[in-house]
XYZ file of C-alpha atoms in Angstrom:
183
model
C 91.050 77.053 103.449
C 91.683 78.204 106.992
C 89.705 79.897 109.343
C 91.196 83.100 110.284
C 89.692 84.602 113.862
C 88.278 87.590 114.533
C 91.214 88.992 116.686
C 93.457 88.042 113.493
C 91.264 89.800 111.125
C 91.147 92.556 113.667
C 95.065 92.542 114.122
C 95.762 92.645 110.196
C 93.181 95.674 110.212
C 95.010 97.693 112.820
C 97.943 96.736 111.349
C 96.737 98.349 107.994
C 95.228 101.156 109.450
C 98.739 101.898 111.741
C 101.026 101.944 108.400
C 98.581 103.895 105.895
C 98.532 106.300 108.922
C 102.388 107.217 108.040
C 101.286 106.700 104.697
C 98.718 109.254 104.130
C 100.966 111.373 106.429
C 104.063 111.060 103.960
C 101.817 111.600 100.695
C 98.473 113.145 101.539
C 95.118 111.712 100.244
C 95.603 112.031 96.866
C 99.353 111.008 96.824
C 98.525 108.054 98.997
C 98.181 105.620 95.975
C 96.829 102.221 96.241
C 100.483 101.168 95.181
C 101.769 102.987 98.133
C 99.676 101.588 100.176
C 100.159 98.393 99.458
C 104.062 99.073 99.789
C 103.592 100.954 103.098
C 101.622 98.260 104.570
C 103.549 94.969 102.755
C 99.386 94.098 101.795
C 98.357 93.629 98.680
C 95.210 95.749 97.499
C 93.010 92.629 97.695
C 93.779 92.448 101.389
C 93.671 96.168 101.790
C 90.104 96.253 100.363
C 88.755 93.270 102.097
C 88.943 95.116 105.144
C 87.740 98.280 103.955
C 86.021 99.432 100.767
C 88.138 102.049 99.415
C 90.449 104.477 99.915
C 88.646 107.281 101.997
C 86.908 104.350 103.885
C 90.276 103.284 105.122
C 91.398 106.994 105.736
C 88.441 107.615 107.766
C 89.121 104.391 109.652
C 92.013 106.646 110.721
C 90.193 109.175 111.136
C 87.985 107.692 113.739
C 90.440 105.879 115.611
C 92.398 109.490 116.199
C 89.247 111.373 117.056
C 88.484 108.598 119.597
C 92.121 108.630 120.720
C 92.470 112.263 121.107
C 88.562 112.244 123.138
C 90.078 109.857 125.399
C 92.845 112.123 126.620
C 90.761 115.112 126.539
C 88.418 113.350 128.652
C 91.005 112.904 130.760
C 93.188 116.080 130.962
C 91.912 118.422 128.871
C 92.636 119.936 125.123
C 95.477 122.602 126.359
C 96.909 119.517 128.070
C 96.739 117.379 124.977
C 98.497 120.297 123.040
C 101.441 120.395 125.503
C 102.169 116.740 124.967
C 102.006 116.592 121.335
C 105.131 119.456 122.366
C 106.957 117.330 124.353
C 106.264 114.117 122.991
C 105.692 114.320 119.079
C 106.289 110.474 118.546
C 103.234 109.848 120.162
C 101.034 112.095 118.360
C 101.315 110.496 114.798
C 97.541 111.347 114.822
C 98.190 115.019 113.927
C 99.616 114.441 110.866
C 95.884 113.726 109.593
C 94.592 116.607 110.550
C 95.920 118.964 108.125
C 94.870 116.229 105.095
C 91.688 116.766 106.094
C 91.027 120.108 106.641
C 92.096 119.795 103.029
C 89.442 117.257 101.788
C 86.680 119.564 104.158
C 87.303 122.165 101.902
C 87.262 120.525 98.274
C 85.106 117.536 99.279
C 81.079 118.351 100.697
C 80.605 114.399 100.878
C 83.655 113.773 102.617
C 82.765 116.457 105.060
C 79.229 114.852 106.643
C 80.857 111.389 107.026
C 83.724 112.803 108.397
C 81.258 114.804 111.025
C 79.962 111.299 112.386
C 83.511 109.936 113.110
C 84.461 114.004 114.807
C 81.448 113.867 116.913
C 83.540 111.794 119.557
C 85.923 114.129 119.986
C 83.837 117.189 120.224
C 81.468 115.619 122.934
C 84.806 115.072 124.960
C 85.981 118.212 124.454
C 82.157 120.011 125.025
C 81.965 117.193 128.357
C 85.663 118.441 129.934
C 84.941 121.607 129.733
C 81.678 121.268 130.888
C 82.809 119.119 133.834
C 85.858 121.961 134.914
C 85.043 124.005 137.779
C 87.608 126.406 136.983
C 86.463 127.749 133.679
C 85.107 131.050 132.979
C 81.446 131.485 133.522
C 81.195 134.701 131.203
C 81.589 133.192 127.543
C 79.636 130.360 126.352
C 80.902 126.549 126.670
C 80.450 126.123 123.502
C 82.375 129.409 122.176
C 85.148 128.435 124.631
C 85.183 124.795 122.497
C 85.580 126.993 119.595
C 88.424 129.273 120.448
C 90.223 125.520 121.933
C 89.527 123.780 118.572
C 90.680 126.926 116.613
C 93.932 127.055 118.785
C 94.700 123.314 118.401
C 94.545 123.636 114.457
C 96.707 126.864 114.688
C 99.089 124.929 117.259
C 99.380 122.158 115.008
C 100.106 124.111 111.866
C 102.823 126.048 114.356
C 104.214 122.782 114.867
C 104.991 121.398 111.552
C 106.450 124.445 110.699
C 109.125 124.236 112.913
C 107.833 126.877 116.278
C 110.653 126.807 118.918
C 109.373 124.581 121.661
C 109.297 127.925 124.381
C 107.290 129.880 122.668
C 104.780 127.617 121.663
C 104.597 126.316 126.080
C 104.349 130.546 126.524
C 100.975 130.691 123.789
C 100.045 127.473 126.057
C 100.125 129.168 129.099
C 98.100 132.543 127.584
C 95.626 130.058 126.227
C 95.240 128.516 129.671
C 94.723 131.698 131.313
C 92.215 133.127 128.751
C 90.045 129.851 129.813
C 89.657 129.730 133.334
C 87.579 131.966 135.583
């Protein structure tokens, strides 16, 4: 039997994790059968499995990998500036699609909500850290309520998206949103 390395092993795991992202997106969590996984990914569930124990473990894989995504480019621009690329440039934002699935599994699902806290907490110390960091915020509300009203508009945004917003209007609630942060 071969020896497979680690960056193999590694490479088939992103490559599992990268095609049940569009799979989940397509189907949801509960549509997102093992057989359609294994048809979305051309694996078969023994190799699905071997990298991750089951179903949710794999869609919190995902779920990881997009919080730390999304942290790194909060970290570096900011969440209002994250919301007016996923505008401009929806292809690269396939990460979004996950968000509504779980909001869904948050509210049905109480043990699915504290291990999906752990893999979150990335993404809301970025967040909490840019804002934290920016000079030009306002100084009369709370960081943290400010984090708040940004995560609440990105979920709103989001949901704005998918249902088909016209491109100017959502850039014009950008711009308000902008404005309602800084000092």
């Amino acid at each position: 039997m071969p020896i497979i390395s680690d960056l193999e092993l590694s490479r088939r795991r992103q490559g599992i994790i990268d095609a049940a992202r569009a799979c989940f997106a397509r189907y949801g969590f509960e549509g997102a059968t093992v057989a359609r996984l294994e048809e979305a990914t051309g694996k078969t569930r023994g190799a699905i499995f071997h990298h991750f124990n089951d179903k949710e473990a794999l869609f919190l894989a995902i779920v990881s990998e997009d919080a730390k995504r999304q942290a790194e480019v909060v970290s570096q621009r900011g969440l209002v500036e994250v919301m007016r690329d996923m505008l401009h440039n929806p292809d690269e934002h396939d990460w979004m699609v996950t968000r509504a699935e779980i909001v869904r599994k948050l509210r049905t699902d109480p043990e699915f909500e504290l291990r999906w806290r752990e893999h979150q907490e990335v993404l809301d110390d970025a967040v909490l850290a840019r804002l934290r960091a920016n000079t030009q915020m306002r100084d009369d509300v709370p960081v943290e309520v400010v984090q708040t009203y940004l995560e609440t508009v990105l979920e709103g945004f989001i949901t704005k998206l998918a249902a088909g917003e016209t491109p100017e209007r959502l850039e014009a609630m950008l711009d308000v949103v902008e404005q309602s942060v800084r000092g």
